[in-house]
Structures are given as structure tokens and as C-alpha cells.
Short mmCIF file of C-alpha atoms and ligand atoms in Angstrom, two decimals:
data_model
loop_
_atom_site.label_atom_id
_atom_site.label_comp_id
_atom_site.label_asym_id
_atom_site.label_seq_id
_atom_site.Cartn_x
_atom_site.Cartn_y
_atom_site.Cartn_z
CA MET R 1 108.12 146.44 -50.97
CA LYS R 2 107.96 142.79 -51.92
CA ASP R 3 106.39 140.30 -49.53
CA VAL R 4 109.01 137.78 -48.41
CA ILE R 5 107.81 134.17 -48.43
CA LEU R 6 109.69 131.35 -46.75
CA VAL R 7 109.12 128.08 -48.64
CA VAL R 8 109.83 125.04 -46.46
CA GLU R 9 109.79 121.87 -48.54
CA ASP R 10 112.17 118.91 -48.61
CA GLU R 11 111.33 117.73 -52.14
CA ASN R 12 113.79 119.56 -54.39
CA ASN R 13 111.57 119.74 -57.48
CA ILE R 14 108.51 121.03 -55.68
CA ARG R 15 110.58 123.55 -53.75
CA SER R 16 112.35 124.98 -56.78
CA ASN R 17 109.09 125.13 -58.77
CA MET R 18 107.43 127.07 -55.97
CA ILE R 19 110.38 129.44 -55.61
CA ALA R 20 110.50 130.15 -59.36
CA PHE R 21 106.74 130.67 -59.51
CA LEU R 22 106.59 132.99 -56.49
CA GLU R 23 109.49 135.10 -57.76
CA ALA R 24 107.76 135.39 -61.13
CA GLU R 25 104.63 136.52 -59.28
CA GLY R 26 106.54 139.36 -57.65
CA PHE R 27 107.31 137.86 -54.24
CA GLU R 28 110.73 137.42 -52.72
CA ALA R 29 110.97 133.69 -52.03
CA MET R 30 113.43 131.99 -49.68
CA PRO R 31 113.91 128.22 -49.77
CA ALA R 32 114.40 125.98 -46.74
CA LYS R 33 114.84 122.22 -47.19
CA ASP R 34 114.15 121.08 -43.64
CA GLY R 35 112.67 122.25 -40.36
CA ALA R 36 115.96 123.31 -38.79
CA GLU R 37 116.85 125.52 -41.73
CA ALA R 38 113.30 126.91 -41.67
CA LEU R 39 113.57 128.02 -38.04
CA GLU R 40 116.97 129.59 -38.68
CA LEU R 41 115.75 131.57 -41.70
CA PHE R 42 112.60 132.53 -39.85
CA SER R 43 114.52 134.21 -37.05
CA ASP R 44 117.13 135.76 -39.36
CA LYS R 45 114.89 137.11 -42.09
CA SER R 46 111.42 137.53 -40.52
CA PRO R 47 109.41 136.55 -43.62
CA ASP R 48 105.88 137.90 -44.28
CA LEU R 49 104.46 134.42 -44.82
CA ILE R 50 105.60 130.80 -44.44
CA ILE R 51 104.61 127.91 -46.69
CA LEU R 52 105.30 124.92 -44.52
CA ASP R 53 105.38 121.30 -45.62
CA LEU R 54 104.16 118.95 -42.90
CA MET R 55 106.50 116.00 -43.45
CA LEU R 56 110.04 117.31 -43.14
CA PRO R 57 113.40 115.89 -42.11
CA LYS R 58 115.00 116.91 -38.78
CA ILE R 59 112.13 118.99 -37.36
CA ASP R 60 108.67 118.33 -38.81
CA GLY R 61 106.20 120.98 -39.94
CA LEU R 62 104.01 120.80 -36.85
CA GLU R 63 106.96 121.41 -34.56
CA VAL R 64 108.18 124.27 -36.77
CA CYS R 65 104.68 125.77 -36.66
CA LYS R 66 104.56 125.45 -32.88
CA GLN R 67 107.96 127.06 -32.40
CA VAL R 68 107.25 129.92 -34.80
CA ARG R 69 103.95 130.63 -33.04
CA ARG R 70 105.72 131.08 -29.71
CA ASP R 71 106.93 134.48 -30.82
CA SER R 72 105.22 135.41 -34.05
CA ASP R 73 101.85 135.83 -35.77
CA VAL R 74 103.39 135.44 -39.22
CA PRO R 75 100.83 133.79 -41.55
CA ILE R 76 101.52 130.08 -42.09
CA ILE R 77 100.08 127.90 -44.86
CA MET R 78 100.59 124.22 -44.11
CA VAL R 79 101.17 121.80 -46.99
CA THR R 80 99.92 118.26 -46.42
CA ALA R 81 99.56 115.04 -48.39
CA ARG R 82 96.08 113.65 -49.06
CA ASP R 83 95.96 111.03 -46.32
CA GLU R 84 97.03 113.32 -43.53
CA GLU R 85 93.60 114.60 -42.54
CA ILE R 86 94.23 114.38 -38.82
CA ASP R 87 97.58 116.10 -39.05
CA LYS R 88 95.91 118.74 -41.15
CA LEU R 89 93.48 119.59 -38.38
CA LEU R 90 96.21 119.50 -35.80
CA GLY R 91 98.12 121.97 -37.91
CA LEU R 92 95.23 124.39 -37.75
CA GLU R 93 94.94 124.00 -33.99
CA LEU R 94 98.61 124.78 -33.68
CA GLY R 95 97.99 128.11 -35.31
CA ALA R 96 98.43 127.64 -39.05
CA ASP R 97 96.29 130.14 -41.01
CA ASP R 98 95.39 127.80 -43.84
CA TYR R 99 96.39 124.52 -45.39
CA ILE R 100 96.74 123.21 -48.91
CA THR R 101 96.73 119.56 -49.93
CA LYS R 102 99.19 117.96 -52.34
CA PRO R 103 98.97 117.80 -55.26
CA PHE R 104 98.02 121.45 -55.73
CA SER R 105 98.34 123.85 -58.62
CA LEU R 106 100.59 126.87 -58.29
CA ARG R 107 97.61 129.00 -59.24
CA GLU R 108 95.73 127.61 -56.24
CA LEU R 109 98.75 128.27 -54.04
CA LYS R 110 98.83 131.87 -55.21
CA ALA R 111 95.12 132.30 -54.42
CA ARG R 112 95.69 130.97 -50.89
CA ILE R 113 98.70 133.22 -50.35
CA LYS R 114 96.79 136.28 -51.50
CA ALA R 115 93.78 135.39 -49.33
CA VAL R 116 95.91 134.82 -46.24
CA LEU R 117 97.94 137.99 -46.77
CA ARG R 118 94.74 139.97 -47.33
CA ARG R 119 93.20 138.62 -44.11
CA THR R 120 96.29 139.21 -42.03
CA LYS R 121 97.04 142.63 -43.48
CA SER R 122 93.56 144.10 -43.30
CA GLY R 123 93.88 147.59 -41.92
CA VAL R 124 97.11 148.17 -43.83
CA ALA R 125 96.83 150.72 -46.65
CA LYS R 126 95.91 149.07 -49.93
CA SER R 127 97.09 149.91 -53.42
CA ASP R 128 94.85 151.74 -55.89
CA GLU R 129 94.16 148.55 -57.76
CA GLU R 130 90.87 147.07 -56.63
CA GLU R 131 90.63 143.40 -55.90
CA ILE R 132 87.68 141.86 -57.72
CA LEU R 133 86.97 138.14 -57.70
CA THR R 134 84.84 136.89 -60.58
CA PHE R 135 82.94 133.61 -60.65
CA GLY R 136 80.77 133.16 -63.71
CA CYS R 137 78.22 136.00 -63.56
CA LEU R 138 78.97 136.75 -59.91
CA SER R 139 81.63 139.28 -58.92
CA VAL R 140 82.91 140.26 -55.50
CA ASN R 141 84.79 143.53 -55.06
CA LEU R 142 86.72 143.06 -51.84
CA ASP R 143 87.82 146.68 -51.59
CA ARG R 144 84.37 148.22 -52.07
CA ARG R 145 82.60 145.33 -50.32
CA GLU R 146 80.34 145.21 -53.35
CA VAL R 147 78.75 142.08 -54.81
CA LYS R 148 77.27 142.03 -58.30
CA LYS R 149 75.20 139.41 -60.05
CA GLU R 150 75.07 139.81 -63.83
CA GLY R 151 76.39 143.35 -63.37
CA GLU R 152 73.68 144.40 -60.90
CA VAL R 153 74.62 145.24 -57.31
CA VAL R 154 73.23 142.73 -54.80
CA GLU R 155 72.54 144.15 -51.33
CA LEU R 156 73.90 141.80 -48.68
CA THR R 157 73.75 142.02 -44.91
CA PRO R 158 77.16 142.09 -43.14
CA SER R 159 76.70 138.43 -42.13
CA GLU R 160 75.83 137.34 -45.66
CA TYR R 161 78.81 139.25 -47.03
CA ALA R 162 81.15 137.69 -44.45
CA ILE R 163 79.92 134.19 -45.30
CA LEU R 164 80.22 134.75 -49.04
CA THR R 165 83.72 136.23 -48.89
CA THR R 166 84.96 133.57 -46.49
CA LEU R 167 83.78 130.83 -48.83
CA CYS R 168 84.74 132.39 -52.15
CA GLN R 169 88.27 133.31 -51.11
CA ASN R 170 88.95 129.61 -50.56
CA VAL R 171 87.07 128.04 -53.45
CA GLY R 172 86.24 124.39 -52.84
CA ARG R 173 87.34 124.35 -49.23
CA PRO R 174 84.57 123.13 -46.89
CA TYR R 175 83.75 125.20 -43.82
CA SER R 176 81.80 124.01 -40.81
CA ARG R 177 78.93 126.13 -39.55
CA LEU R 178 80.99 126.96 -36.49
CA GLN R 179 83.86 128.25 -38.65
CA LEU R 180 81.42 130.38 -40.64
CA LEU R 181 79.90 131.65 -37.42
CA ASN R 182 83.35 132.67 -36.24
CA ALA R 183 83.98 134.42 -39.55
CA THR R 184 80.69 136.26 -39.22
CA LEU R 185 80.72 137.33 -35.61
CA GLY R 186 84.44 137.26 -34.96
CA GLU R 187 84.06 134.90 -32.03
CA SER R 188 82.50 131.62 -31.14
CA TYR R 189 78.80 131.41 -30.36
CA ALA R 190 78.55 127.66 -29.81
CA GLY R 191 74.99 126.42 -30.20
CA TYR R 192 74.06 129.07 -32.73
CA GLU R 193 75.59 127.30 -35.73
CA ARG R 194 72.20 126.75 -37.28
CA ALA R 195 71.81 130.51 -37.61
CA ILE R 196 74.29 130.15 -40.46
CA ASP R 197 71.70 128.12 -42.39
CA THR R 198 69.33 131.08 -42.34
CA HIS R 199 72.02 133.44 -43.61
CA VAL R 200 73.01 130.97 -46.31
CA SER R 201 69.40 130.52 -47.37
CA ASN R 202 68.98 134.31 -47.71
CA LEU R 203 72.32 134.63 -49.49
CA ARG R 204 71.32 131.96 -52.01
CA LYS R 205 68.08 133.80 -52.78
CA LYS R 206 70.16 136.86 -53.64
CA ILE R 207 73.04 135.41 -55.64
CA GLU R 208 71.90 132.08 -57.05
CA SER R 209 69.85 131.89 -60.26
CA ASN R 210 68.03 128.92 -58.78
CA PRO R 211 68.37 128.85 -54.96
CA GLN R 212 67.01 125.28 -54.96
CA LYS R 213 69.96 124.20 -57.12
CA PRO R 214 72.82 126.40 -55.97
CA VAL R 215 76.03 126.55 -57.99
CA TYR R 216 77.95 128.94 -55.73
CA ILE R 217 77.17 128.17 -52.11
CA LEU R 218 77.15 124.38 -51.86
CA THR R 219 76.12 122.29 -48.87
CA VAL R 220 78.73 119.92 -47.43
CA TYR R 221 76.55 117.33 -45.74
CA GLY R 222 77.31 116.76 -42.09
CA LEU R 223 79.67 119.74 -41.99
CA GLY R 224 78.63 123.05 -43.47
CA TYR R 225 79.24 124.83 -46.76
CA LYS R 226 81.77 125.50 -49.47
CA PHE R 227 82.04 127.68 -52.55
CA GLY R 228 81.46 125.77 -55.81
CA ASP R 229 84.87 124.77 -57.11
CA GLN R 230 83.91 124.91 -60.78
CA TYR R 231 84.34 128.67 -60.56
CA GLU R 232 87.91 129.76 -60.84
CA VAL R 233 89.27 133.04 -59.59
CA ASN R 234 89.56 135.21 -62.65
CA GLN R 235 92.76 137.13 -62.13
CA1 CA L 1 107.82 116.56 -47.36
#
């Protein structure tokens, strides 16, 4: 069955481009041009995922997010403009699963959708087709939990694997140490963020050609880490 995606966007061109693209990619896409219409469609059609623009007429994206979260865990990807950093963070606190910043490519949108659906559907039976992400000479098989460098299997600890997959499923997006710690242990261990540095250091020794000059796991000074955005998801 097709995943149903509700696309909430008030700019006609962007909305119709997204709808056409998502339908071509095999999703069922429903358009909503403002927050009120979004909430109506949400309760009528129970979509599998919502792409939610922040700045909307009638009811804005944050309010839509808040109202949806009152009775649903449906994945939400917030769409923001570049200068809305604070709103972006607020959106995450209100329970959005991810955000994407305008302007974005439809390919990037698709990668985010797939990552969010994969995270929220884990445990659900998967198709026979294996999901393999390829970045240069590094490949990550998400179904087998297998990482290869230049075709050779790299043995990673569960923490290293969790850090790598968190970063590489959102190429270019910076993560704080605390966020990576949450991804690794599943809950917050405040004060232990620096433990992430040890895992990252070990991970670099295993997957980077030159751990002193990493190309995959990059440091974001004052924050944490991100996956090198010169590597595109090859699918
Ligand atoms: Ca807008």
C-alpha cells in the first residue's frame, strides 16, 4: 500500500511541484494550502506523514504541529525558511520528527521522508529489497546493519553503528553530542556527551582513510558532528 503524505504549503508552485514529485516517487500525496485545511485533511484521511510549512495563513505550522501531536504520532517534517532558526528549534520541541530548510532539492526531501518513515516504521515488516546507502567507498546496509569500506566489512560496536547511521541518514545536518547520545542509548544521559567523542574517534579510525582528516564524520565546532555533505545518497 502506498504511503499517504499530506503536503501543507501555501506557495502554489512549491506545493504542486512537491505533489507531482511525490506521486512520481510512488507516494499518494494530498495538498493542503493552509493550516485549517491541513488539520481537516489530517483528521479525515490520517496520512502516514506530514510535510508542514512553518509560515502558513490562518493557522501556522507550529500550531498545526501542536494540534496534530495532541492525538497522533504521525511523522512530521517541518519546512522552514533560512532565517527561522529559532522557530526551527521550537518546531522540534513541539514534536516534529525532522525539519528541512528552504530552498531544498526534491531529492533531499525524498531522503528525509525515507529516513523518517524508516525510523518511525522500524519493527514493521520490510520488503525484500535491501536498503543500502553509498557514500564514495563507504556503504551502509541498513537492513543487514553492515558497513563496508572499499568492499570490506568494517566491524562496528552498536554505539558506533548508531552514530554513523544517525549522521549518514541526514547528510549535512549537524547533531549535538546530546542528540547523538540519545540516538545511541535511546535516552538522555546528560553529562556524558563527551563519551560521544570517544565513539566518534574510534569510528573514524575504522571508516576514514585518514582519521586526522575525516571526510565522512565531520566536527561541527561548538556543537557536535555531521556527515560530510559532499557524499550524496546513491539511490
Ligand atoms: Ca509559507
